mmCIF file of C-alpha atoms in Angstrom:
data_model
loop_
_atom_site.group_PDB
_atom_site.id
_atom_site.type_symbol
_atom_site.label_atom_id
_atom_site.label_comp_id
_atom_site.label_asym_id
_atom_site.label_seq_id
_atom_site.Cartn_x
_atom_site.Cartn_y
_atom_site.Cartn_z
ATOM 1 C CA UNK Z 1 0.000 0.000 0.000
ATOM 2 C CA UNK Z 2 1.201 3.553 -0.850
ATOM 3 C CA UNK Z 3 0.637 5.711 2.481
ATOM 4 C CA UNK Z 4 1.866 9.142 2.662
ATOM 5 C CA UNK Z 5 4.067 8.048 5.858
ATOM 6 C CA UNK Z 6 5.834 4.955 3.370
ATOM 7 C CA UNK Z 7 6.257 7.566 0.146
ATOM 8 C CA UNK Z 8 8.023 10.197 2.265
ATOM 9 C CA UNK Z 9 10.008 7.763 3.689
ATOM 10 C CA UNK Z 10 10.856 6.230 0.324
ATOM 11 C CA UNK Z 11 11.563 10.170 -0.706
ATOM 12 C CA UNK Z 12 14.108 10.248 1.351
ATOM 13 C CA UNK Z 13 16.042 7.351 2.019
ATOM 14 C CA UNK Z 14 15.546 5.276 -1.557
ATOM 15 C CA UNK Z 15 18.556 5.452 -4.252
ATOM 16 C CA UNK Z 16 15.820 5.174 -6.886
ATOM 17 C CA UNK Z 17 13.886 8.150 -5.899
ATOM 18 C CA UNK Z 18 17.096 10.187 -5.058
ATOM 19 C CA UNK Z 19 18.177 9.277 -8.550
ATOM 20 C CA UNK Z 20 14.924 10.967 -9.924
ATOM 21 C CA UNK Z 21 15.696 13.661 -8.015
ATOM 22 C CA UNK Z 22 19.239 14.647 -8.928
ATOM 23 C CA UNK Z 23 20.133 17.945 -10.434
ATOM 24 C CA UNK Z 24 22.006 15.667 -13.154
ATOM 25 C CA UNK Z 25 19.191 13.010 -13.244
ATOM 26 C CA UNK Z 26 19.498 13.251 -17.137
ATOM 27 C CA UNK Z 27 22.943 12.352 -17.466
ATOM 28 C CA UNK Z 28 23.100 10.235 -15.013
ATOM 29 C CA UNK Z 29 20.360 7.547 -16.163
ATOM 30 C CA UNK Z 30 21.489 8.029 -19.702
ATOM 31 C CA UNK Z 31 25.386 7.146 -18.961
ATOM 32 C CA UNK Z 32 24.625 4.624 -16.468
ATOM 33 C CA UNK Z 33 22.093 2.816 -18.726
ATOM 34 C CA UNK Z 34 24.395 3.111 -21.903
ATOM 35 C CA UNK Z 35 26.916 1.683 -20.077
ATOM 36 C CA UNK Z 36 26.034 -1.341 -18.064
ATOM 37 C CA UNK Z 37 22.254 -2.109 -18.834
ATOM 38 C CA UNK Z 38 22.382 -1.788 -22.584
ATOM 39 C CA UNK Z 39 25.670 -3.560 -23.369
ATOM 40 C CA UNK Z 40 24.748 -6.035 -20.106
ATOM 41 C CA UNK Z 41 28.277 -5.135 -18.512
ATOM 42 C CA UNK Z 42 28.199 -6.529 -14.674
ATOM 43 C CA UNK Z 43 30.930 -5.310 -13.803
ATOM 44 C CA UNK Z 44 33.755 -2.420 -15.387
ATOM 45 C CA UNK Z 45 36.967 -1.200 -13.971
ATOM 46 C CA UNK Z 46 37.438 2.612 -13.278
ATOM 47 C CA UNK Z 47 39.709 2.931 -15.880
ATOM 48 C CA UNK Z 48 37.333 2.229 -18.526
ATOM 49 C CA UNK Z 49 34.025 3.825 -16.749
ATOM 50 C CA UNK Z 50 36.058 7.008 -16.363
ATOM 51 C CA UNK Z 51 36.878 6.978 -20.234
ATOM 52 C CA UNK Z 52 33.591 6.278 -21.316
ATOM 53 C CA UNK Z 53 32.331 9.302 -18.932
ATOM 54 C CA UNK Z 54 34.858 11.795 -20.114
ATOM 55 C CA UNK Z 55 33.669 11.244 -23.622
ATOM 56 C CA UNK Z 56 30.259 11.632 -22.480
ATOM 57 C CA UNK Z 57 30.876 14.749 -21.057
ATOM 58 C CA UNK Z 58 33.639 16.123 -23.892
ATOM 59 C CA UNK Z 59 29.998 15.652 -26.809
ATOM 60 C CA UNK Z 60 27.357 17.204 -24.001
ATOM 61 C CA UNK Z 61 29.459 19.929 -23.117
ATOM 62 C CA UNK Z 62 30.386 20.307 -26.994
ATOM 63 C CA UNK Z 63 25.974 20.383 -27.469
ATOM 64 C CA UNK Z 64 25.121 22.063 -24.135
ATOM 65 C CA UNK Z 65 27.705 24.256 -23.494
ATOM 66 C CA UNK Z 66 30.894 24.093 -21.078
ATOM 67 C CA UNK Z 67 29.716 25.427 -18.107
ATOM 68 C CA UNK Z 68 26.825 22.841 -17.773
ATOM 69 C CA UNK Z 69 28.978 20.071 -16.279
ATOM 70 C CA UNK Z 70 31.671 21.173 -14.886
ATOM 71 C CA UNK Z 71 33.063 18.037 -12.655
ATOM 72 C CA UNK Z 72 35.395 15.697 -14.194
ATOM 73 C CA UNK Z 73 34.688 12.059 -14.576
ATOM 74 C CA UNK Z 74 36.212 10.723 -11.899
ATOM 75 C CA UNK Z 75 34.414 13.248 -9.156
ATOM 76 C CA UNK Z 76 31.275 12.183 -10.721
ATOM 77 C CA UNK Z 77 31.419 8.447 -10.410
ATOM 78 C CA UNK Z 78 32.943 9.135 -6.637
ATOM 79 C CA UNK Z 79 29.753 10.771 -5.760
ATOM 80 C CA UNK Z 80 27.446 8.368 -7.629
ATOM 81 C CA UNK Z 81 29.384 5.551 -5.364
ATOM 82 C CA UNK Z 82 29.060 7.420 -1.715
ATOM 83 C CA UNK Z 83 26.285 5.797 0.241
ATOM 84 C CA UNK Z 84 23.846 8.477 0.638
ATOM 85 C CA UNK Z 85 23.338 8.271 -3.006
ATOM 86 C CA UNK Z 86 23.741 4.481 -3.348
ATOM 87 C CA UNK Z 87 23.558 4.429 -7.543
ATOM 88 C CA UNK Z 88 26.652 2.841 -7.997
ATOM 89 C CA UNK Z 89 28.315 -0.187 -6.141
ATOM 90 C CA UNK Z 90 32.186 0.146 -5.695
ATOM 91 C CA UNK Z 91 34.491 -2.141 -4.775
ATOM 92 C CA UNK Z 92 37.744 -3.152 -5.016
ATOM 93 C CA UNK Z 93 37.670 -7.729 -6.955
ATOM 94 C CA UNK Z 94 39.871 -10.328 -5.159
ATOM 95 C CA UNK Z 95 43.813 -9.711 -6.260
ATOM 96 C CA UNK Z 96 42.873 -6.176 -7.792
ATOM 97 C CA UNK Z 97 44.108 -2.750 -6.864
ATOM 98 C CA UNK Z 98 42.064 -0.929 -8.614
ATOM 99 C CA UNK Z 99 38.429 0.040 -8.050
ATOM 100 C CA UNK Z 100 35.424 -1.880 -10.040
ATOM 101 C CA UNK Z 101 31.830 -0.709 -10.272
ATOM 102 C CA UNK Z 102 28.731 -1.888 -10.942
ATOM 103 C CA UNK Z 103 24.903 -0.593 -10.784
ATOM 104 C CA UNK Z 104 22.951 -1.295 -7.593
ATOM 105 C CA UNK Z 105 19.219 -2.710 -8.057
ATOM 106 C CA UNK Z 106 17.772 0.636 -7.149
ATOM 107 C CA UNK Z 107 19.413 2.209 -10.007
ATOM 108 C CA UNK Z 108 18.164 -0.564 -12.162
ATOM 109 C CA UNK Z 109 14.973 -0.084 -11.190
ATOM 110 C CA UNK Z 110 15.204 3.545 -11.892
ATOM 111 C CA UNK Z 111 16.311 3.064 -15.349
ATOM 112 C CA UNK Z 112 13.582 0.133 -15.967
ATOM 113 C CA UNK Z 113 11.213 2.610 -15.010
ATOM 114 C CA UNK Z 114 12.182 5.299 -17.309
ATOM 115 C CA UNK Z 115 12.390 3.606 -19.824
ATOM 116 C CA UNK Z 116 8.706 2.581 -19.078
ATOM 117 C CA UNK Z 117 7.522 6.346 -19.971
ATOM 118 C CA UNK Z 118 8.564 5.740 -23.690
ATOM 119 C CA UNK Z 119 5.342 5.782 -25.446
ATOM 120 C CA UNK Z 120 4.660 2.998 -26.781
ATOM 121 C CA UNK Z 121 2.826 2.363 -30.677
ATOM 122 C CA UNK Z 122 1.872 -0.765 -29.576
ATOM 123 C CA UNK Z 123 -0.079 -1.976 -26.564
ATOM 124 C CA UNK Z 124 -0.648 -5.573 -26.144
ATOM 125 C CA UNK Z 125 -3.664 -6.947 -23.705
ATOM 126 C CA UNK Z 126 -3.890 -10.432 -25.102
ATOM 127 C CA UNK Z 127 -0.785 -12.099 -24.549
ATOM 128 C CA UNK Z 128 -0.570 -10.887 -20.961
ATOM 129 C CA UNK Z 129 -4.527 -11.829 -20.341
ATOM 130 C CA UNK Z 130 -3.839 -15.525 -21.928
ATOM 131 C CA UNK Z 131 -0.517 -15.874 -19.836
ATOM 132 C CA UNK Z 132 -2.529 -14.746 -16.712
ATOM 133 C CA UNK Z 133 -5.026 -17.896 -17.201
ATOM 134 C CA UNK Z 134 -1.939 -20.208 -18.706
ATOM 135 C CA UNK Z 135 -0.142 -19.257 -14.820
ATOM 136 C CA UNK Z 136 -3.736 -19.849 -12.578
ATOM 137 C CA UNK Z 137 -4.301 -23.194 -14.687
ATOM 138 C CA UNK Z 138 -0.260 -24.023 -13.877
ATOM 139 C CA UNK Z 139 -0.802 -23.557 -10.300
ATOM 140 C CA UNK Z 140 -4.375 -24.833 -9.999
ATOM 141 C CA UNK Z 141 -3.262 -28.389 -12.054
ATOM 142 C CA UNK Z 142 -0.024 -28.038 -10.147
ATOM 143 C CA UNK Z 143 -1.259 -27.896 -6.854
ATOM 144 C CA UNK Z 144 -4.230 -30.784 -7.351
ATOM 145 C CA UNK Z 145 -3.631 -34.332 -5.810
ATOM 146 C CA UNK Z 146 -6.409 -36.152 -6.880
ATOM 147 C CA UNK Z 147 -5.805 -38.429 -9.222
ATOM 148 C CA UNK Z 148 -8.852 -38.661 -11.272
ATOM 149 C CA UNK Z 149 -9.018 -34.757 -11.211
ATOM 150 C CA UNK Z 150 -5.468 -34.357 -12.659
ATOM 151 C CA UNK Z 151 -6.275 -37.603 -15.443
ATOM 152 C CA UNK Z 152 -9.316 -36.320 -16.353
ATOM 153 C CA UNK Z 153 -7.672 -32.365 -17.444
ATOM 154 C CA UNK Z 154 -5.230 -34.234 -19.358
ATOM 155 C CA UNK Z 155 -7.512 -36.329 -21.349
ATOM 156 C CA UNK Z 156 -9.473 -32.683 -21.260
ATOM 157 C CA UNK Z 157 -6.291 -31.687 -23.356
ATOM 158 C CA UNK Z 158 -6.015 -34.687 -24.914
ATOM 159 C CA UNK Z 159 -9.175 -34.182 -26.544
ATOM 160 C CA UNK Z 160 -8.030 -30.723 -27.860
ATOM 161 C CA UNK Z 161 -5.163 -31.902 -29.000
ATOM 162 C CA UNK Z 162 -6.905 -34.160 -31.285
ATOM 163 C CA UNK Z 163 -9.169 -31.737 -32.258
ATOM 164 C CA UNK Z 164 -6.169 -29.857 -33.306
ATOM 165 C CA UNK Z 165 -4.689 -32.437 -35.396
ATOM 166 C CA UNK Z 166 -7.926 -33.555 -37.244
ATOM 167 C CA UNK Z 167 -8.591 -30.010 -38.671
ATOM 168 C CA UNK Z 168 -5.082 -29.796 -39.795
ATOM 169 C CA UNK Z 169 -5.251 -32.530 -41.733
ATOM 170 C CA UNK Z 170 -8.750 -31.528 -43.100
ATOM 171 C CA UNK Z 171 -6.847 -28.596 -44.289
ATOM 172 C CA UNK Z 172 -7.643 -26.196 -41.661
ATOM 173 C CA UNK Z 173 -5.239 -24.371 -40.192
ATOM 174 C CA UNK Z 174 -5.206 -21.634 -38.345
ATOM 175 C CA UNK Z 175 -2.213 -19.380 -38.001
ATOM 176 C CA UNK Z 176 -1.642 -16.864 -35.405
ATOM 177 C CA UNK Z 177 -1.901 -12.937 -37.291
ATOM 178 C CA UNK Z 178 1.120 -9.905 -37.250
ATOM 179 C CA UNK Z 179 -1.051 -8.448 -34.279
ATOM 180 C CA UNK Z 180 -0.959 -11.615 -32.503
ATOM 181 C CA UNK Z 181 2.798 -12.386 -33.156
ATOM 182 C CA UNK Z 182 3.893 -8.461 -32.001
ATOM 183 C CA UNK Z 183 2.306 -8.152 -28.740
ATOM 184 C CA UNK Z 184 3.683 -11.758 -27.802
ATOM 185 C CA UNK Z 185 7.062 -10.911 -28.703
ATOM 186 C CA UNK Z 186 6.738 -7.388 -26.598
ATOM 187 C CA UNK Z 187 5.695 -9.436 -23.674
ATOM 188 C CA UNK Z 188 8.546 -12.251 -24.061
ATOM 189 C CA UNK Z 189 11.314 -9.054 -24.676
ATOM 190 C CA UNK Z 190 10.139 -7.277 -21.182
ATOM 191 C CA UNK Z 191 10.010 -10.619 -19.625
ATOM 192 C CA UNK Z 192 13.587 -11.451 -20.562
ATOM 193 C CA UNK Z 193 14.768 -7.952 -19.422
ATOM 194 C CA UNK Z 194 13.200 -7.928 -15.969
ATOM 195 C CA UNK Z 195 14.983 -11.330 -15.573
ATOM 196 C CA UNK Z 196 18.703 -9.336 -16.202
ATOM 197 C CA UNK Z 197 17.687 -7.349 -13.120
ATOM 198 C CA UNK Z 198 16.847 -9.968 -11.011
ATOM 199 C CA UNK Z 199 20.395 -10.671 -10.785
ATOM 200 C CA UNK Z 200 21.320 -7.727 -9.424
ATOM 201 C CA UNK Z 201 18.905 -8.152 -6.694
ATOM 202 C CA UNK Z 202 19.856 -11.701 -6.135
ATOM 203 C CA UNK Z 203 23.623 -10.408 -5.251
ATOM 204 C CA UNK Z 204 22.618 -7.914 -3.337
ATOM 205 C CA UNK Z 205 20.834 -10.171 -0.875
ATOM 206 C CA UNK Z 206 23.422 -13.098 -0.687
ATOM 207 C CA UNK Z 207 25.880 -9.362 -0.223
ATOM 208 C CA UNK Z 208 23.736 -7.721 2.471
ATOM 209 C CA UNK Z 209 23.836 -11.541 4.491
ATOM 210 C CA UNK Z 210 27.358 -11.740 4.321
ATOM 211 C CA UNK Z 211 27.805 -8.477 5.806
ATOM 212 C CA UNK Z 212 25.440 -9.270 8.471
ATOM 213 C CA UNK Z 213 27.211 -12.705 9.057
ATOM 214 C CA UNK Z 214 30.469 -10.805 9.272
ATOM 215 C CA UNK Z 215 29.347 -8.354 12.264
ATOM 216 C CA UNK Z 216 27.724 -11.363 13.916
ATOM 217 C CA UNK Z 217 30.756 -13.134 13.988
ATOM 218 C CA UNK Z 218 32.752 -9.717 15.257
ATOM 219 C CA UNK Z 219 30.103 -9.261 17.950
ATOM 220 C CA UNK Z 220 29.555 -13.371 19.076
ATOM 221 C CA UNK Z 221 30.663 -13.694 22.735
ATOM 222 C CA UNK Z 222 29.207 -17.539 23.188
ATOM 223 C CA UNK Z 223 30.439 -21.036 22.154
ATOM 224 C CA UNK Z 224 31.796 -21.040 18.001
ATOM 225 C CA UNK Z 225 29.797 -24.089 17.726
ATOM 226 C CA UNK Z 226 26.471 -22.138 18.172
ATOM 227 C CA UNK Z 227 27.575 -19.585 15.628
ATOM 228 C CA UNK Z 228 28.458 -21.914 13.146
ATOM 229 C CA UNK Z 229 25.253 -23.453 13.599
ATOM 230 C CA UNK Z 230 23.290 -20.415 13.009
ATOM 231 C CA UNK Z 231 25.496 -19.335 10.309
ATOM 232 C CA UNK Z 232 24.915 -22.167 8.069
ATOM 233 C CA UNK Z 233 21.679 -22.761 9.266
ATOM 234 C CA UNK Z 234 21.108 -19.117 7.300
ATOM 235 C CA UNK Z 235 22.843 -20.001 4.565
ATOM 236 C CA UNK Z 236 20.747 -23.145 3.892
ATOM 237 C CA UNK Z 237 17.490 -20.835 4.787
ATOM 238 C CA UNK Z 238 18.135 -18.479 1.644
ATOM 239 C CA UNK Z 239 19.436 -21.569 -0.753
ATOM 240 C CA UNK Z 240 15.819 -22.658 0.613
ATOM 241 C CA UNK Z 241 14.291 -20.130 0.990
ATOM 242 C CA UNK Z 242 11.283 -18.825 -2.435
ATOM 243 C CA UNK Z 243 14.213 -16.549 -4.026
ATOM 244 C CA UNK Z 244 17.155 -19.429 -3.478
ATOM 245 C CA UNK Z 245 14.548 -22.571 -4.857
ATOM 246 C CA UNK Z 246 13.209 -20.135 -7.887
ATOM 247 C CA UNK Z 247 16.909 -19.307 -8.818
ATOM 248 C CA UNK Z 248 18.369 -22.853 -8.379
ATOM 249 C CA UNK Z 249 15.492 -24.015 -10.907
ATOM 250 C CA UNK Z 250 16.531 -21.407 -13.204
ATOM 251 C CA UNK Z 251 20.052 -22.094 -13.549
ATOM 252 C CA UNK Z 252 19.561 -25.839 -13.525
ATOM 253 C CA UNK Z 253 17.030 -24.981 -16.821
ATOM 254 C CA UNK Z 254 19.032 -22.814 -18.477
ATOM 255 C CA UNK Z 255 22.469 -24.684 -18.010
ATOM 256 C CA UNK Z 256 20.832 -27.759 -19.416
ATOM 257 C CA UNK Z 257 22.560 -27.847 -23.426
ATOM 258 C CA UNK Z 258 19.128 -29.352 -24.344
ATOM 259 C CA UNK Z 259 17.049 -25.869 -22.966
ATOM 260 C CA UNK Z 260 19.910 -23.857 -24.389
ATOM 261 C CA UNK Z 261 19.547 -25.229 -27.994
ATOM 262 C CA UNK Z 262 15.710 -25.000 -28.188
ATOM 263 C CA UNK Z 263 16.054 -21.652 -26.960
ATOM 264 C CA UNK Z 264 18.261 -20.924 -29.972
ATOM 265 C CA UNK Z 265 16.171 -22.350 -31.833
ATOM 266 C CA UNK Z 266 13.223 -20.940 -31.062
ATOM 267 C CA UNK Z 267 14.340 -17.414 -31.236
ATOM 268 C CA UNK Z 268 16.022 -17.874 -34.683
ATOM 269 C CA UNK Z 269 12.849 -18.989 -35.428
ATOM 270 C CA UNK Z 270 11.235 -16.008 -34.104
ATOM 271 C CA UNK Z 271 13.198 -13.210 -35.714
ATOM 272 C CA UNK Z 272 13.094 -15.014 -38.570
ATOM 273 C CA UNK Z 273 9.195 -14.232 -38.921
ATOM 274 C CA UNK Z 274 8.402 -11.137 -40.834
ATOM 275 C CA UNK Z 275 5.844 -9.920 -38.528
ATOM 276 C CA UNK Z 276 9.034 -9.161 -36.081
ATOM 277 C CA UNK Z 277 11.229 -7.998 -38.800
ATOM 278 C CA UNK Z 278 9.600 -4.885 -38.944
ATOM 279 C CA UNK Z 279 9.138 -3.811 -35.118
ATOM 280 C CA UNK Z 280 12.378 -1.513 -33.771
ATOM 281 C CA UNK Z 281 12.957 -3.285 -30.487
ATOM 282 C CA UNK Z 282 15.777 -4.370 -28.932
ATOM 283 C CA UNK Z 283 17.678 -6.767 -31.268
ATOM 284 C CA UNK Z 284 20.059 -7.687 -28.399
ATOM 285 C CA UNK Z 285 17.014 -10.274 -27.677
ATOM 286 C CA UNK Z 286 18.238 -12.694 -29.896
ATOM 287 C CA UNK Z 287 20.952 -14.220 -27.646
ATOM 288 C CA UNK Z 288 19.194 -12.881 -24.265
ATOM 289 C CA UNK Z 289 19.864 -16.833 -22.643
ATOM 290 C CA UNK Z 290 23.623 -16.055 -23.604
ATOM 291 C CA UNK Z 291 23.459 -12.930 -21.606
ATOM 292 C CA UNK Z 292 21.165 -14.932 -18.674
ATOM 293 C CA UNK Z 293 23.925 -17.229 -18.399
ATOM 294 C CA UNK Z 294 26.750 -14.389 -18.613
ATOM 295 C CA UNK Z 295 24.677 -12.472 -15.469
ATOM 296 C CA UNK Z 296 23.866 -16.215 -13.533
ATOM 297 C CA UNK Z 297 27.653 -16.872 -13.924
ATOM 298 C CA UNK Z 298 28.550 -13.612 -12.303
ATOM 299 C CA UNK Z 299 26.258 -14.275 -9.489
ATOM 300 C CA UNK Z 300 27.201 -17.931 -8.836
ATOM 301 C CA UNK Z 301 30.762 -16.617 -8.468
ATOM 302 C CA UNK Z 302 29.681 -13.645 -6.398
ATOM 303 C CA UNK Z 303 28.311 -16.371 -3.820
ATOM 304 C CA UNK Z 304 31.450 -19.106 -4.186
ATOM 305 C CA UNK Z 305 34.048 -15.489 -3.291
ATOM 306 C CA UNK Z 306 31.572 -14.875 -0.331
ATOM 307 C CA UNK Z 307 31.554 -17.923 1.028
ATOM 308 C CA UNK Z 308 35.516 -17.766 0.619
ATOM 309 C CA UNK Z 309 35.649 -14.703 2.506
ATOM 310 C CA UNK Z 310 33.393 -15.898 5.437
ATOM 311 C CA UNK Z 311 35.500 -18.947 5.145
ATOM 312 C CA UNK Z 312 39.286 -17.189 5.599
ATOM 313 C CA UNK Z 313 37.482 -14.632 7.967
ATOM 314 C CA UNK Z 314 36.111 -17.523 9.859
ATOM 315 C CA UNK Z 315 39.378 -18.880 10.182
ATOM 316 C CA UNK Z 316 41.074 -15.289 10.741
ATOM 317 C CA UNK Z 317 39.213 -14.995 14.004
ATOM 318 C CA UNK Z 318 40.127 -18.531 15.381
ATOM 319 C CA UNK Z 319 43.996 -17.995 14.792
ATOM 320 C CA UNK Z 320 42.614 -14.661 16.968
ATOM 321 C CA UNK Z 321 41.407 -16.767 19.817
ATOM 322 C CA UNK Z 322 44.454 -19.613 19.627
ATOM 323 C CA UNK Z 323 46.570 -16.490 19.760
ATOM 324 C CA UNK Z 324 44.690 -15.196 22.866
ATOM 325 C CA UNK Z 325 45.298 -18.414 24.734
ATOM 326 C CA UNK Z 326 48.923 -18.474 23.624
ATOM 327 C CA UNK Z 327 49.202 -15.038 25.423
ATOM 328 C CA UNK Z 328 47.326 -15.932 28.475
ATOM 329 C CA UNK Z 329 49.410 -19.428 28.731
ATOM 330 C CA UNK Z 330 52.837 -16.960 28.079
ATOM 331 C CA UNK Z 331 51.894 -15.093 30.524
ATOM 332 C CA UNK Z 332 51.146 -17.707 33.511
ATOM 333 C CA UNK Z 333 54.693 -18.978 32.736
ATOM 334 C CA UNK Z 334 56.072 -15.860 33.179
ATOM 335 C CA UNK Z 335 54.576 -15.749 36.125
ATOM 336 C CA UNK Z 336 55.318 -19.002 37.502
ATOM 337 C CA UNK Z 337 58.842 -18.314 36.802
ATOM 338 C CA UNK Z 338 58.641 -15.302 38.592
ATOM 339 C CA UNK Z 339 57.713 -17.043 41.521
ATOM 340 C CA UNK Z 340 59.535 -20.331 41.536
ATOM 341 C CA UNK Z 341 61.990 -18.712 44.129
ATOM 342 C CA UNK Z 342 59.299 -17.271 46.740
ATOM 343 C CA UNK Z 343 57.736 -20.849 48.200
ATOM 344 C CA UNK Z 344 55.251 -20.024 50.598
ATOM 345 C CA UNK Z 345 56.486 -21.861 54.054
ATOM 346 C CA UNK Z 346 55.635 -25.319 55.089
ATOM 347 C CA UNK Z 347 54.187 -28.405 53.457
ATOM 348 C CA UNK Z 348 51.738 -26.383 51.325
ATOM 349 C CA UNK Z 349 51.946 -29.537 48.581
ATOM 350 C CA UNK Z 350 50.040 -31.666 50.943
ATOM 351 C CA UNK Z 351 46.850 -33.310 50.456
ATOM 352 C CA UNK Z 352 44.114 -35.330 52.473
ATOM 353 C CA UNK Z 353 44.493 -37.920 50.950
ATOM 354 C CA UNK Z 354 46.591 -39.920 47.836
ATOM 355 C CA UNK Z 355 43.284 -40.811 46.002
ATOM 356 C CA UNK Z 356 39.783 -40.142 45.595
ATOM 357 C CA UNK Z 357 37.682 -42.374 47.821
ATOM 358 C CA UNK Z 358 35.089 -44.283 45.948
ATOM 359 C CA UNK Z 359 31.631 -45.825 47.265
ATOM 360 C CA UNK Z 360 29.841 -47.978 44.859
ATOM 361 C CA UNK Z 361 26.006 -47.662 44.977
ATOM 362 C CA UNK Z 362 26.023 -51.655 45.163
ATOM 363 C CA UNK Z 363 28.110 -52.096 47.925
ATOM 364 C CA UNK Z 364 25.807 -50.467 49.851
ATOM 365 C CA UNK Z 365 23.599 -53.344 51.998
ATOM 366 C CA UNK Z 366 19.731 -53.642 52.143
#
């Protein structure tokens, strides 16, 4: 629900709606989106993100004028990286000095959503009413356990299956029109967009629970077995957990080479059709699973260096506490030696007795 208290809040606090915002909300979205979301870059050095932003800058102050940006490249992407604006992510990658960036999922959103106010020619309702019943009959079939329910919908389709063939080969044959074929491929190019973002997102979790792992294990004063516990006992939660099962189904689909060659095929087959030869979209859609894998790649590795990290930080602070003893067992010899000379008087080594006196519970008589 959008309440007044929840948008205000949002206002202030979101990277999205700060984006929006910004005195330089043009250039920002535009150089951000032209250089990670159109060529699907994850990830780009500073080097090259500096170069491509100077460049930027050298044609808009060329067109606009030079006084209407007058920071270089570098000072921009510093304060597109600080926190309070959150648009960019940087960071420095395992055995690299030099600073990396990437785009956080607000600022994907915020892109996504600009590009939404491009007015479209073509609206389709069809596709996305017939996908709406395709999903409720999915989950209502899905979900049934009665046998004779479930065998009686598929001889239901059965039937109209068989309907199907027996007017084809009566000669009639009914092919899907232009309209038809446009507003289906609209639906399958935003679909296949939205699913590049999720990535993002998906990082930013697994990120966001290694950090809170991290001060857990900075902050733990009990026993390291109960941490452990509770550490991998959220790890398996969010492998698990809705987002973790959806994304492990994904991957195993799309890293099958039989799903990856039907999807080939299928889209040659798609742009192929001249009904889609005429619209302007995006033409990048053509090897979209190349660029799902490219993005699930970069995320699979995201969690294996994270789980490194915790890993070496995890054994960091045990060398910490063997270290800790070694000091405290240093320092009782040093004491001890200290001492050896100053024995208290008498027999202070003396005890009751040489051994512990036993009583066995069935020695006892009746």
């Amino acid at each position: 629900m959008l309440h007044y208290p929840t948008l205000n809040l949002l206002r202030k606090t979101h990277p999205a709606w700060r984006l929006l915002m910004a005195d330089h909300a043009p250039l920002i979205a535009g150089f951000l989106d032209g250089a990670f979301i159109q060529p699907n870059v994850r990830v780009m050095s500073q080097a090259d993100l500096v170069s491509k932003l100077e460049d930027t800058l050298f044609h808009l102050r060329e067109s606009e004028g030079e006084d209407v940006f007058p920071g270089s490249g570098q000072a921009y992407l510093d304060e597109w990286a600080q926190n309070e604006k959150g648009w960019l992510r940087k960071f420095y990658p395992p055995s690299s000095d030099e600073p990396h960036y990437d785009l956080t999922p607000a600022t994907e959103k915020a892109l996504s959503w600009l590009d939404s106010l491009n007015e479209r020619t073509f609206v389709g309702t069809e596709s996305r009413l017939l996908a709406v019943f395709d999903l409720l009959k999915q989950m209502v079939a899905g979900a049934e356990t009665n046998k004779e329910v479930r065998i009686a919908e598929l001889e239901k389709r059965k039937a109209d299956i068989d309907a199907e063939i027996a007017a084809i080969q009566a000669g009639v044959v009914k092919v899907m029109d232009n309209t038809a074929i446009k507003e289906r491929f609209l639906l399958v190019s935003s679909t296949a967009k939205e699913l590049l973002g999720d990535f993002r997102t998906v990082e930013q979790n697994f990120r966001e629970l290694d950090r809170q792992v991290r001060e857990r294990v900075s902050t733990w004063e009990g026993r390291k077995g109960e941490l452990l516990e509770q550490i991998f006992g959220e790890r398996d939660a969010i492998a698990d957990s809705d987002q973790g099962k959806s994304f492990r189904a994904f991957w195993d689909f799309l890293m099958s080479p039989q799903s990856q060659d039907e999807l080939t095929e299928l889209l040659d087959q798609v742009f192929a059709m001249d009904a889609i030869a005429g619209l302007t979209g995006d033409r990048r859609l053509k090897r979209i699973h190349f660029d799902w894998l490219e993005a699930g790649e970069h995320t699979q590795r995201t969690v294996a260096k994270l789980s490194q990290q915790l890993r070496r930080y995890l054994d960091d602070q045990a060398y910490l506490e063997n270290k800790r003893i070694m000091q405290l067992l240093d320092g009782i010899a040093v004491r001890s030696l200290a001492v050896k000379d100053l024995l208290p008087p008498g027999n202070f080594m003396a005890i009751d007795e040489p051994a512990p006196t036993i009583h066995m519970p069935m020695e006892r008589p009746l």
